[in-house]
PDB file of C-alpha atoms in Angstrom:
ATOM      1  CA  MET A   1       5.779  32.659 -13.204  1.00  0.00           C
ATOM      2  CA  ALA A   2       6.239  28.991 -14.052  1.00  0.00           C
ATOM      3  CA  GLU A   3       4.144  27.673 -16.930  1.00  0.00           C
ATOM      4  CA  LEU A   4       4.154  24.178 -15.464  1.00  0.00           C
ATOM      5  CA  ALA A   5       4.690  22.828 -11.972  1.00  0.00           C
ATOM      6  CA  VAL A   6       5.963  19.282 -11.518  1.00  0.00           C
ATOM      7  CA  VAL A   7       5.343  17.455  -8.240  1.00  0.00           C
ATOM      8  CA  VAL A   8       7.142  14.242  -7.296  1.00  0.00           C
ATOM      9  CA  VAL A   9       6.204  12.456  -4.057  1.00  0.00           C
ATOM     10  CA  ASN A  10       9.127  10.405  -2.773  1.00  0.00           C
ATOM     11  CA  HIS A  11       9.281   7.660  -0.179  1.00  0.00           C
ATOM     12  CA  ASN A  12      12.486   5.644  -0.385  1.00  0.00           C
ATOM     13  CA  ALA A  13      12.555   5.469  -4.190  1.00  0.00           C
ATOM     14  CA  GLY A  14      16.308   4.927  -4.003  1.00  0.00           C
ATOM     15  CA  THR A  15      18.205   4.863  -7.254  1.00  0.00           C
ATOM     16  CA  PHE A  16      15.082   5.390  -9.346  1.00  0.00           C
ATOM     17  CA  LEU A  17      14.646   9.018  -8.269  1.00  0.00           C
ATOM     18  CA  PRO A  18      17.670  10.482 -10.162  1.00  0.00           C
ATOM     19  CA  GLY A  19      16.376   9.150 -13.484  1.00  0.00           C
ATOM     20  CA  CYS A  20      12.911  10.514 -12.782  1.00  0.00           C
ATOM     21  CA  LEU A  21      14.156  14.023 -12.056  1.00  0.00           C
ATOM     22  CA  SER A  22      16.665  14.088 -14.914  1.00  0.00           C
ATOM     23  CA  SER A  23      13.927  13.053 -17.357  1.00  0.00           C
ATOM     24  CA  ILE A  24      11.725  15.938 -16.191  1.00  0.00           C
ATOM     25  CA  TYR A  25      14.374  18.550 -16.890  1.00  0.00           C
ATOM     26  CA  ALA A  26      15.316  16.880 -20.187  1.00  0.00           C
ATOM     27  CA  ALA A  27      11.684  16.964 -21.380  1.00  0.00           C
ATOM     28  CA  ALA A  28      11.097  20.596 -20.339  1.00  0.00           C
ATOM     29  CA  GLY A  29      12.374  22.264 -23.509  1.00  0.00           C
ATOM     30  CA  ASP A  30      11.995  26.031 -23.065  1.00  0.00           C
ATOM     31  CA  LEU A  31       9.063  25.661 -20.668  1.00  0.00           C
ATOM     32  CA  ALA A  32       9.392  27.561 -17.393  1.00  0.00           C
ATOM     33  CA  LEU A  33       9.265  24.833 -14.729  1.00  0.00           C
ATOM     34  CA  ASP A  34       8.747  24.776 -10.985  1.00  0.00           C
ATOM     35  CA  VAL A  35       9.794  21.316  -9.760  1.00  0.00           C
ATOM     36  CA  VAL A  36       8.839  20.307  -6.220  1.00  0.00           C
ATOM     37  CA  LEU A  37       9.877  17.116  -4.447  1.00  0.00           C
ATOM     38  CA  VAL A  38       7.678  16.182  -1.474  1.00  0.00           C
ATOM     39  CA  ASP A  39       9.569  13.742   0.723  1.00  0.00           C
ATOM     40  CA  ASN A  40       7.466  11.407   2.861  1.00  0.00           C
ATOM     41  CA  ALA A  41      10.051  10.659   5.582  1.00  0.00           C
ATOM     42  CA  SER A  42      12.495   8.786   3.333  1.00  0.00           C
ATOM     43  CA  THR A  43      15.441   7.148   5.078  1.00  0.00           C
ATOM     44  CA  ASP A  44      17.463   5.984   2.072  1.00  0.00           C
ATOM     45  CA  GLY A  45      19.245   9.268   1.269  1.00  0.00           C
ATOM     46  CA  SER A  46      17.474   9.632  -2.088  1.00  0.00           C
ATOM     47  CA  THR A  47      16.131  13.107  -1.333  1.00  0.00           C
ATOM     48  CA  GLU A  48      19.541  14.364  -0.139  1.00  0.00           C
ATOM     49  CA  ASP A  49      21.124  13.054  -3.350  1.00  0.00           C
ATOM     50  CA  ALA A  50      18.432  14.805  -5.386  1.00  0.00           C
ATOM     51  CA  ALA A  51      19.075  18.112  -3.632  1.00  0.00           C
ATOM     52  CA  ARG A  52      22.765  17.922  -4.478  1.00  0.00           C
ATOM     53  CA  ALA A  53      22.152  16.960  -8.115  1.00  0.00           C
ATOM     54  CA  HIS A  54      19.462  19.598  -8.806  1.00  0.00           C
ATOM     55  CA  PRO A  55      20.057  22.884  -6.942  1.00  0.00           C
ATOM     56  CA  SER A  56      16.880  24.460  -8.369  1.00  0.00           C
ATOM     57  CA  LEU A  57      14.717  21.651  -6.974  1.00  0.00           C
ATOM     58  CA  ARG A  58      12.357  22.737  -4.190  1.00  0.00           C
ATOM     59  CA  ILE A  59      12.033  20.155  -1.423  1.00  0.00           C
ATOM     60  CA  LEU A  60       9.236  19.820   1.113  1.00  0.00           C
ATOM     61  CA  ARG A  61      10.078  17.380   3.920  1.00  0.00           C
ATOM     62  CA  ASN A  62       7.516  15.542   6.003  1.00  0.00           C
ATOM     63  CA  ARG A  63       8.453  13.997   9.335  1.00  0.00           C
ATOM     64  CA  ALA A  64       6.101  11.074   8.704  1.00  0.00           C
ATOM     65  CA  ASN A  65       4.817   9.264   5.628  1.00  0.00           C
ATOM     66  CA  ARG A  66       1.603  11.153   4.876  1.00  0.00           C
ATOM     67  CA  GLY A  67       0.656   8.934   1.951  1.00  0.00           C
ATOM     68  CA  PHE A  68       0.396   9.941  -1.682  1.00  0.00           C
ATOM     69  CA  ALA A  69      -2.856  11.934  -1.681  1.00  0.00           C
ATOM     70  CA  ALA A  70      -1.895  14.255   1.190  1.00  0.00           C
ATOM     71  CA  ALA A  71       1.661  14.764  -0.065  1.00  0.00           C
ATOM     72  CA  ALA A  72       0.484  15.443  -3.624  1.00  0.00           C
ATOM     73  CA  ASN A  73      -1.976  18.056  -2.346  1.00  0.00           C
ATOM     74  CA  GLN A  74       0.877  19.581  -0.349  1.00  0.00           C
ATOM     75  CA  GLY A  75       3.051  19.820  -3.448  1.00  0.00           C
ATOM     76  CA  VAL A  76       0.306  21.291  -5.619  1.00  0.00           C
ATOM     77  CA  ALA A  77      -0.518  23.891  -2.937  1.00  0.00           C
ATOM     78  CA  ALA A  78       3.130  24.990  -2.865  1.00  0.00           C
ATOM     79  CA  THR A  79       2.996  25.917  -6.572  1.00  0.00           C
ATOM     80  CA  SER A  80       1.030  28.390  -8.674  1.00  0.00           C
ATOM     81  CA  ALA A  81       1.377  27.293 -12.311  1.00  0.00           C
ATOM     82  CA  PRO A  82      -1.897  26.721 -14.215  1.00  0.00           C
ATOM     83  CA  PHE A  83      -0.967  23.083 -14.888  1.00  0.00           C
ATOM     84  CA  VAL A  84       0.690  20.566 -12.575  1.00  0.00           C
ATOM     85  CA  PHE A  85       2.334  17.344 -13.711  1.00  0.00           C
ATOM     86  CA  LEU A  86       2.400  14.617 -11.054  1.00  0.00           C
ATOM     87  CA  LEU A  87       5.059  11.980 -11.643  1.00  0.00           C
ATOM     88  CA  ASN A  88       5.962   8.981  -9.506  1.00  0.00           C
ATOM     89  CA  PRO A  89       9.622   8.787  -8.463  1.00  0.00           C
ATOM     90  CA  ASP A  90       9.854   5.344 -10.084  1.00  0.00           C
ATOM     91  CA  ALA A  91       8.773   6.742 -13.464  1.00  0.00           C
ATOM     92  CA  GLU A  92      10.683   8.503 -16.250  1.00  0.00           C
ATOM     93  CA  ILE A  93       9.658  10.492 -19.310  1.00  0.00           C
ATOM     94  CA  ILE A  94      11.009   8.661 -22.348  1.00  0.00           C
ATOM     95  CA  GLY A  95       9.168  10.206 -25.305  1.00  0.00           C
ATOM     96  CA  GLY A  96       7.511  13.462 -26.307  1.00  0.00           C
ATOM     97  CA  SER A  97       7.917  16.689 -24.364  1.00  0.00           C
ATOM     98  CA  LEU A  98       6.243  18.561 -21.532  1.00  0.00           C
ATOM     99  CA  PRO A  99       5.571  21.669 -23.690  1.00  0.00           C
ATOM    100  CA  ALA A 100       3.673  19.479 -26.185  1.00  0.00           C
ATOM    101  CA  LEU A 101       1.636  17.921 -23.373  1.00  0.00           C
ATOM    102  CA  VAL A 102       0.745  21.336 -21.950  1.00  0.00           C
ATOM    103  CA  LYS A 103      -0.310  22.485 -25.445  1.00  0.00           C
ATOM    104  CA  VAL A 104      -2.681  19.523 -25.797  1.00  0.00           C
ATOM    105  CA  ALA A 105      -4.221  20.385 -22.430  1.00  0.00           C
ATOM    106  CA  GLY A 106      -4.500  24.051 -23.374  1.00  0.00           C
ATOM    107  CA  ASP A 107      -6.332  23.131 -26.574  1.00  0.00           C
ATOM    108  CA  ARG A 108      -8.895  21.122 -24.587  1.00  0.00           C
ATOM    109  CA  PRO A 109     -10.255  23.540 -21.979  1.00  0.00           C
ATOM    110  CA  ARG A 110     -12.707  21.039 -20.438  1.00  0.00           C
ATOM    111  CA  ALA A 111     -10.019  18.415 -19.794  1.00  0.00           C
ATOM    112  CA  ALA A 112      -9.236  18.531 -16.079  1.00  0.00           C
ATOM    113  CA  VAL A 113      -6.837  15.596 -16.042  1.00  0.00           C
ATOM    114  CA  MET A 114      -4.676  14.147 -18.782  1.00  0.00           C
ATOM    115  CA  GLY A 115      -2.751  10.891 -18.645  1.00  0.00           C
ATOM    116  CA  PRO A 116       0.132   9.990 -20.990  1.00  0.00           C
ATOM    117  CA  LEU A 117       1.095   6.642 -22.480  1.00  0.00           C
ATOM    118  CA  VAL A 118       2.711   4.549 -19.745  1.00  0.00           C
ATOM    119  CA  ARG A 119       4.970   1.568 -20.358  1.00  0.00           C
ATOM    120  CA  ASN A 120       6.373  -1.127 -18.119  1.00  0.00           C
ATOM    121  CA  SER A 121      10.147  -1.431 -17.955  1.00  0.00           C
ATOM    122  CA  ASP A 122      10.009  -4.266 -20.531  1.00  0.00           C
ATOM    123  CA  GLY A 123       8.312  -1.955 -23.045  1.00  0.00           C
ATOM    124  CA  SER A 124       4.799  -3.375 -22.710  1.00  0.00           C
ATOM    125  CA  ILE A 125       1.947  -0.932 -22.178  1.00  0.00           C
ATOM    126  CA  GLN A 126       0.481  -0.363 -18.736  1.00  0.00           C
ATOM    127  CA  ALA A 127      -3.293  -0.050 -18.681  1.00  0.00           C
ATOM    128  CA  SER A 128      -3.001   3.379 -17.073  1.00  0.00           C
ATOM    129  CA  ALA A 129      -6.245   4.707 -18.592  1.00  0.00           C
ATOM    130  CA  ARG A 130      -9.326   2.688 -17.689  1.00  0.00           C
ATOM    131  CA  LYS A 131     -13.067   2.658 -17.157  1.00  0.00           C
ATOM    132  CA  VAL A 132     -14.710   2.646 -13.741  1.00  0.00           C
ATOM    133  CA  PRO A 133     -15.962  -0.944 -13.435  1.00  0.00           C
ATOM    134  CA  ASP A 134     -19.524  -1.862 -12.588  1.00  0.00           C
ATOM    135  CA  LEU A 135     -20.146  -4.079  -9.556  1.00  0.00           C
ATOM    136  CA  LEU A 136     -19.805  -7.384 -11.435  1.00  0.00           C
ATOM    137  CA  GLU A 137     -16.588  -6.279 -13.136  1.00  0.00           C
ATOM    138  CA  SER A 138     -15.272  -5.015  -9.799  1.00  0.00           C
ATOM    139  CA  LEU A 139     -15.837  -8.350  -8.081  1.00  0.00           C
ATOM    140  CA  GLY A 140     -14.493 -10.361 -11.004  1.00  0.00           C
ATOM    141  CA  HIS A 141     -11.360  -8.250 -11.294  1.00  0.00           C
ATOM    142  CA  ALA A 142     -10.809  -8.096  -7.522  1.00  0.00           C
ATOM    143  CA  PHE A 143     -10.801 -11.856  -7.050  1.00  0.00           C
ATOM    144  CA  LEU A 144      -9.527 -13.121 -10.405  1.00  0.00           C
ATOM    145  CA  GLY A 145      -7.201 -10.291 -11.468  1.00  0.00           C
ATOM    146  CA  PRO A 146      -4.333 -11.025  -9.028  1.00  0.00           C
ATOM    147  CA  PHE A 147      -4.213 -14.671 -10.116  1.00  0.00           C
ATOM    148  CA  SER A 148      -5.505 -14.618 -13.712  1.00  0.00           C
ATOM    149  CA  PRO A 149      -4.963 -11.132 -15.191  1.00  0.00           C
ATOM    150  CA  ASN A 150      -6.420 -12.070 -18.567  1.00  0.00           C
ATOM    151  CA  ASN A 151      -9.903 -12.885 -17.249  1.00  0.00           C
ATOM    152  CA  ARG A 152     -12.838 -11.219 -18.997  1.00  0.00           C
ATOM    153  CA  PHE A 153     -13.699  -8.958 -16.053  1.00  0.00           C
ATOM    154  CA  SER A 154     -10.182  -7.528 -15.825  1.00  0.00           C
ATOM    155  CA  ARG A 155      -9.984  -7.135 -19.594  1.00  0.00           C
ATOM    156  CA  ALA A 156     -13.202  -5.110 -19.613  1.00  0.00           C
ATOM    157  CA  TYR A 157     -12.038  -2.955 -16.701  1.00  0.00           C
ATOM    158  CA  THR A 158      -8.591  -2.262 -18.179  1.00  0.00           C
ATOM    159  CA  MET A 159      -9.955  -1.726 -21.712  1.00  0.00           C
ATOM    160  CA  ALA A 160      -7.537  -4.376 -22.902  1.00  0.00           C
ATOM    161  CA  GLU A 161      -8.703  -4.289 -26.532  1.00  0.00           C
ATOM    162  CA  TRP A 162      -7.551  -0.671 -26.936  1.00  0.00           C
ATOM    163  CA  ASP A 163      -3.936  -0.228 -28.059  1.00  0.00           C
ATOM    164  CA  ARG A 164      -3.524   3.263 -26.505  1.00  0.00           C
ATOM    165  CA  SER A 165      -2.242   4.687 -29.795  1.00  0.00           C
ATOM    166  CA  SER A 166      -4.935   7.349 -30.016  1.00  0.00           C
ATOM    167  CA  GLU A 167      -6.241  10.180 -27.868  1.00  0.00           C
ATOM    168  CA  ARG A 168      -9.613   9.641 -26.224  1.00  0.00           C
ATOM    169  CA  ASP A 169     -11.760  10.581 -23.249  1.00  0.00           C
ATOM    170  CA  VAL A 170     -11.661   7.954 -20.501  1.00  0.00           C
ATOM    171  CA  GLU A 171     -13.140   7.589 -17.027  1.00  0.00           C
ATOM    172  CA  TRP A 172      -9.887   7.686 -15.067  1.00  0.00           C
ATOM    173  CA  VAL A 173      -6.121   7.755 -15.508  1.00  0.00           C
ATOM    174  CA  SER A 174      -3.386   6.535 -13.203  1.00  0.00           C
ATOM    175  CA  GLY A 175      -1.808   8.975 -10.778  1.00  0.00           C
ATOM    176  CA  CYS A 176       1.665   7.631 -11.598  1.00  0.00           C
ATOM    177  CA  ALA A 177       1.929  10.247 -14.382  1.00  0.00           C
ATOM    178  CA  THR A 178      -0.844  12.814 -14.600  1.00  0.00           C
ATOM    179  CA  LEU A 179      -1.246  16.377 -15.819  1.00  0.00           C
ATOM    180  CA  VAL A 180      -3.896  18.276 -13.835  1.00  0.00           C
ATOM    181  CA  ARG A 181      -5.511  21.623 -14.537  1.00  0.00           C
ATOM    182  CA  ARG A 182      -5.178  23.674 -11.353  1.00  0.00           C
ATOM    183  CA  GLU A 183      -8.543  25.380 -11.791  1.00  0.00           C
ATOM    184  CA  ALA A 184     -10.369  22.050 -11.841  1.00  0.00           C
ATOM    185  CA  PHE A 185      -8.170  20.377  -9.218  1.00  0.00           C
ATOM    186  CA  GLU A 186      -8.786  23.126  -6.699  1.00  0.00           C
ATOM    187  CA  ALA A 187     -12.496  23.358  -7.544  1.00  0.00           C
ATOM    188  CA  VAL A 188     -13.070  19.783  -6.298  1.00  0.00           C
ATOM    189  CA  GLY A 189     -10.726  20.110  -3.328  1.00  0.00           C
ATOM    190  CA  GLY A 190      -7.801  18.117  -4.695  1.00  0.00           C
ATOM    191  CA  PHE A 191      -7.169  14.505  -3.758  1.00  0.00           C
ATOM    192  CA  ASP A 192      -9.221  12.988  -0.943  1.00  0.00           C
ATOM    193  CA  GLU A 193      -6.628  12.588   1.823  1.00  0.00           C
ATOM    194  CA  GLY A 194      -8.662   9.761   3.326  1.00  0.00           C
ATOM    195  CA  TYR A 195      -6.855   7.543   0.796  1.00  0.00           C
ATOM    196  CA  PHE A 196      -3.328   6.729   1.987  1.00  0.00           C
ATOM    197  CA  MET A 197      -2.391   4.866  -1.186  1.00  0.00           C
ATOM    198  CA  TYR A 198      -4.384   3.580  -4.163  1.00  0.00           C
ATOM    199  CA  VAL A 199      -7.705   4.638  -5.722  1.00  0.00           C
ATOM    200  CA  GLU A 200      -7.259   8.365  -4.996  1.00  0.00           C
ATOM    201  CA  ASP A 201      -6.789   8.801  -8.754  1.00  0.00           C
ATOM    202  CA  VAL A 202     -10.067   6.998  -9.534  1.00  0.00           C
ATOM    203  CA  ASP A 203     -11.807   9.084  -6.892  1.00  0.00           C
ATOM    204  CA  ILE A 204     -10.664  12.485  -8.132  1.00  0.00           C
ATOM    205  CA  CYS A 205     -11.408  11.601 -11.761  1.00  0.00           C
ATOM    206  CA  THR A 206     -14.906  10.530 -10.716  1.00  0.00           C
ATOM    207  CA  ARG A 207     -15.495  13.782  -8.836  1.00  0.00           C
ATOM    208  CA  LEU A 208     -14.174  15.866 -11.727  1.00  0.00           C
ATOM    209  CA  ARG A 209     -16.410  14.116 -14.243  1.00  0.00           C
ATOM    210  CA  GLN A 210     -19.381  14.610 -11.918  1.00  0.00           C
ATOM    211  CA  ALA A 211     -18.513  18.327 -11.882  1.00  0.00           C
ATOM    212  CA  GLY A 212     -18.660  18.500 -15.684  1.00  0.00           C
ATOM    213  CA  TRP A 213     -14.971  18.154 -16.546  1.00  0.00           C
ATOM    214  CA  THR A 214     -13.446  15.477 -18.778  1.00  0.00           C
ATOM    215  CA  VAL A 215     -10.548  13.068 -18.311  1.00  0.00           C
ATOM    216  CA  LEU A 216      -8.264  12.653 -21.304  1.00  0.00           C
ATOM    217  CA  PHE A 217      -5.696  10.082 -22.391  1.00  0.00           C
ATOM    218  CA  SER A 218      -3.064  11.309 -24.840  1.00  0.00           C
ATOM    219  CA  PRO A 219      -0.007   9.472 -26.227  1.00  0.00           C
ATOM    220  CA  GLU A 220       1.648  12.885 -26.735  1.00  0.00           C
ATOM    221  CA  LEU A 221       3.972  12.028 -23.841  1.00  0.00           C
ATOM    222  CA  GLU A 222       5.445   8.620 -23.063  1.00  0.00           C
ATOM    223  CA  VAL A 223       6.531   7.426 -19.624  1.00  0.00           C
ATOM    224  CA  VAL A 224       8.132   4.236 -18.317  1.00  0.00           C
ATOM    225  CA  HIS A 225       6.973   3.195 -14.856  1.00  0.00           C
ATOM    226  CA  GLU A 226       8.538   0.614 -12.546  1.00  0.00           C
ATOM    227  CA  THR A 227       5.462  -0.362 -10.572  1.00  0.00           C
ATOM    228  CA  GLY A 228       5.425  -0.268  -6.793  1.00  0.00           C
ATOM    229  CA  VAL A 229       9.059   0.465  -5.919  1.00  0.00           C
ATOM    230  CA  SER A 230       8.206   2.049  -2.557  1.00  0.00           C
ATOM    231  CA  ALA A 231       5.628  -0.610  -1.706  1.00  0.00           C
ATOM    232  CA  ARG A 232       7.440  -3.870  -2.350  1.00  0.00           C
ATOM    233  CA  LYS A 233       8.774  -4.391   1.151  1.00  0.00           C
ATOM    234  CA  ARG A 234       5.290  -3.882   2.620  1.00  0.00           C
ATOM    235  CA  SER A 235       3.259  -6.000   0.219  1.00  0.00           C
ATOM    236  CA  ARG A 236       1.109  -7.656   2.903  1.00  0.00           C
ATOM    237  CA  ARG A 237       0.163  -4.409   4.625  1.00  0.00           C
ATOM    238  CA  LEU A 238      -0.519  -2.680   1.314  1.00  0.00           C
ATOM    239  CA  ALA A 239      -2.764  -5.491   0.087  1.00  0.00           C
ATOM    240  CA  PHE A 240      -5.073  -4.551   2.936  1.00  0.00           C
ATOM    241  CA  GLU A 241      -4.532  -0.834   2.273  1.00  0.00           C
ATOM    242  CA  HIS A 242      -5.617  -1.396  -1.325  1.00  0.00           C
ATOM    243  CA  SER A 243      -8.807  -3.111  -0.190  1.00  0.00           C
ATOM    244  CA  ARG A 244      -9.476  -0.341   2.336  1.00  0.00           C
ATOM    245  CA  SER A 245      -9.192   2.242  -0.448  1.00  0.00           C
ATOM    246  CA  ILE A 246     -11.529   0.304  -2.715  1.00  0.00           C
ATOM    247  CA  TYR A 247     -14.073   0.128   0.116  1.00  0.00           C
ATOM    248  CA  ARG A 248     -13.776   3.880   0.692  1.00  0.00           C
ATOM    249  CA  TYR A 249     -14.450   4.511  -2.996  1.00  0.00           C
ATOM    250  CA  PHE A 250     -17.446   2.154  -2.953  1.00  0.00           C
ATOM    251  CA  SER A 251     -18.865   3.811   0.163  1.00  0.00           C
ATOM    252  CA  LYS A 252     -18.456   7.316  -1.296  1.00  0.00           C
ATOM    253  CA  ASN A 253     -19.528   6.737  -4.867  1.00  0.00           C
ATOM    254  CA  ARG A 254     -21.558   3.541  -5.177  1.00  0.00           C
ATOM    255  CA  ALA A 255     -23.304   2.846  -1.860  1.00  0.00           C
ATOM    256  CA  ARG A 256     -26.489   4.772  -2.565  1.00  0.00           C
ATOM    257  CA  GLY A 257     -30.091   3.690  -2.327  1.00  0.00           C
ATOM    258  CA  PRO A 258     -30.460  -0.106  -2.112  1.00  0.00           C
ATOM    259  CA  ALA A 259     -26.688  -0.510  -2.670  1.00  0.00           C
ATOM    260  CA  VAL A 260     -26.116   0.695   0.911  1.00  0.00           C
ATOM    261  CA  LEU A 261     -27.232  -2.764   2.023  1.00  0.00           C
ATOM    262  CA  LEU A 262     -24.214  -4.244   0.238  1.00  0.00           C
ATOM    263  CA  LYS A 263     -21.650  -2.374   2.329  1.00  0.00           C
ATOM    264  CA  PRO A 264     -21.084  -5.136   4.929  1.00  0.00           C
ATOM    265  CA  LEU A 265     -20.815  -7.775   2.193  1.00  0.00           C
ATOM    266  CA  VAL A 266     -18.385  -5.663   0.162  1.00  0.00           C
ATOM    267  CA  LYS A 267     -16.252  -4.989   3.235  1.00  0.00           C
ATOM    268  CA  VAL A 268     -15.940  -8.692   4.060  1.00  0.00           C
ATOM    269  CA  ALA A 269     -15.272  -9.581   0.414  1.00  0.00           C
ATOM    270  CA  LEU A 270     -12.484  -7.018   0.160  1.00  0.00           C
ATOM    271  CA  TRP A 271     -10.906  -8.231   3.412  1.00  0.00           C
ATOM    272  CA  LEU A 272     -10.928 -11.786   2.051  1.00  0.00           C
ATOM    273  CA  ARG A 273      -9.411 -10.561  -1.192  1.00  0.00           C
ATOM    274  CA  ALA A 274      -6.578  -8.839   0.675  1.00  0.00           C
ATOM    275  CA  LEU A 275      -5.965 -11.996   2.687  1.00  0.00           C
ATOM    276  CA  LEU A 276      -5.804 -14.120  -0.469  1.00  0.00           C
ATOM    277  CA  VAL A 277      -3.512 -11.682  -2.277  1.00  0.00           C
ATOM    278  CA  SER A 278      -1.126 -11.308   0.671  1.00  0.00           C
ATOM    279  CA  ARG A 279      -0.896 -15.065   1.248  1.00  0.00           C
ATOM    280  CA  ASN A 280      -0.271 -15.831  -2.395  1.00  0.00           C
ATOM    281  CA  SER A 281       2.136 -13.014  -3.123  1.00  0.00           C
ATOM    282  CA  ARG A 282       5.680 -14.126  -3.754  1.00  0.00           C
ATOM    283  CA  ALA A 283       8.589 -12.151  -2.411  1.00  0.00           C
ATOM    284  CA  ARG A 284      10.260 -10.053  -5.080  1.00  0.00           C
ATOM    285  CA  PRO A 285      13.807  -8.667  -4.808  1.00  0.00           C
ATOM    286  CA  SER A 286      14.147  -5.067  -3.721  1.00  0.00           C
ATOM    287  CA  ALA A 287      14.201  -2.648  -6.640  1.00  0.00           C
ATOM    288  CA  THR A 288      17.625  -1.229  -7.386  1.00  0.00           C
ATOM    289  CA  ARG A 289      18.813   0.792 -10.305  1.00  0.00           C
ATOM    290  CA  THR A 290      21.828  -0.921 -11.825  1.00  0.00           C
ATOM    291  CA  GLY A 291      21.731   0.506 -15.307  1.00  0.00           C
ATOM    292  CA  PRO A 292      19.621   2.398 -17.844  1.00  0.00           C
ATOM    293  CA  ARG A 293      16.009   1.328 -17.879  1.00  0.00           C
ATOM    294  CA  ALA A 294      14.428   0.062 -21.059  1.00  0.00           C
ATOM    295  CA  THR A 295      13.200   3.029 -23.035  1.00  0.00           C
ATOM    296  CA  GLY A 296      10.758   3.384 -25.871  1.00  0.00           C
ATOM    297  CA  GLN A 297       9.816   5.909 -28.511  1.00  0.00           C
ATOM    298  CA  ARG A 298       6.528   6.688 -30.185  1.00  0.00           C
ATOM    299  CA  GLY A 299       5.578   3.836 -32.480  1.00  0.00           C
ATOM    300  CA  ARG A 300       7.504   1.197 -30.543  1.00  0.00           C
ATOM    301  CA  PRO A 301       5.550  -2.093 -30.676  1.00  0.00           C
ATOM    302  CA  SER A 302       3.416  -2.553 -27.618  1.00  0.00           C
ATOM    303  CA  GLY A 303       3.511  -5.636 -25.441  1.00  0.00           C
TER     304      GLY A 303
END
């Protein structure tokens, strides 16, 4: 039986996927792995290339793009290891090892989810472990964050004063690189498949904490993540998808008692936010892998 399952959800990740998969096997050490690639109707040949490069890789193919939450649940259900590491196809492990990460999780039996240190491709640190913002922080970040990332609301939400050099309990960690404890994951029903993309990680961490589990950040493992590779060509549509996911989270977890009266206002505000973000977004070139990505090691200065 595998000691660790690894699930990668792919949708046209292109030349990023080989580096992702190679880094998984390189970081495995002597750990017994079960690696599953869930393909969400990719058309770029990336999954076929992966199958040829890694004969032991198990591939689940979907005829349509089911979104991250549904595909991740599908991958987890196809495995049986006590821990599952979810890794985006545009991410690579660049420091630490998977056996060390599993040991940390094993030593903390109430930790249901554990997020590693995540870096951008330029070496700066991604704020992948955050708090759940209150309503004022949510509004401030939603409207100011896309245009002025250093505003006080976004800084509070992203815990910008913390250098991520130490382990600590947090309120949620990004799904781009996440170790989950199967027992806890299954107890809360996995990811809510009502989220197509975005916020499903905040939602499951919220539900797990409500059930008495903890969410842990640990720099034991280090990952580099090229944000949004699969989403770049659909930035306008996904701006609205992001707002839809935020509204779903608000409706599920915040709209109680008098706050129910805010639902129409929040819905309109989020639609306006998506409109502003989509109109002001600048086209970025398609992501291609032309050479080794910037890598970092423990102790590398953060950005």
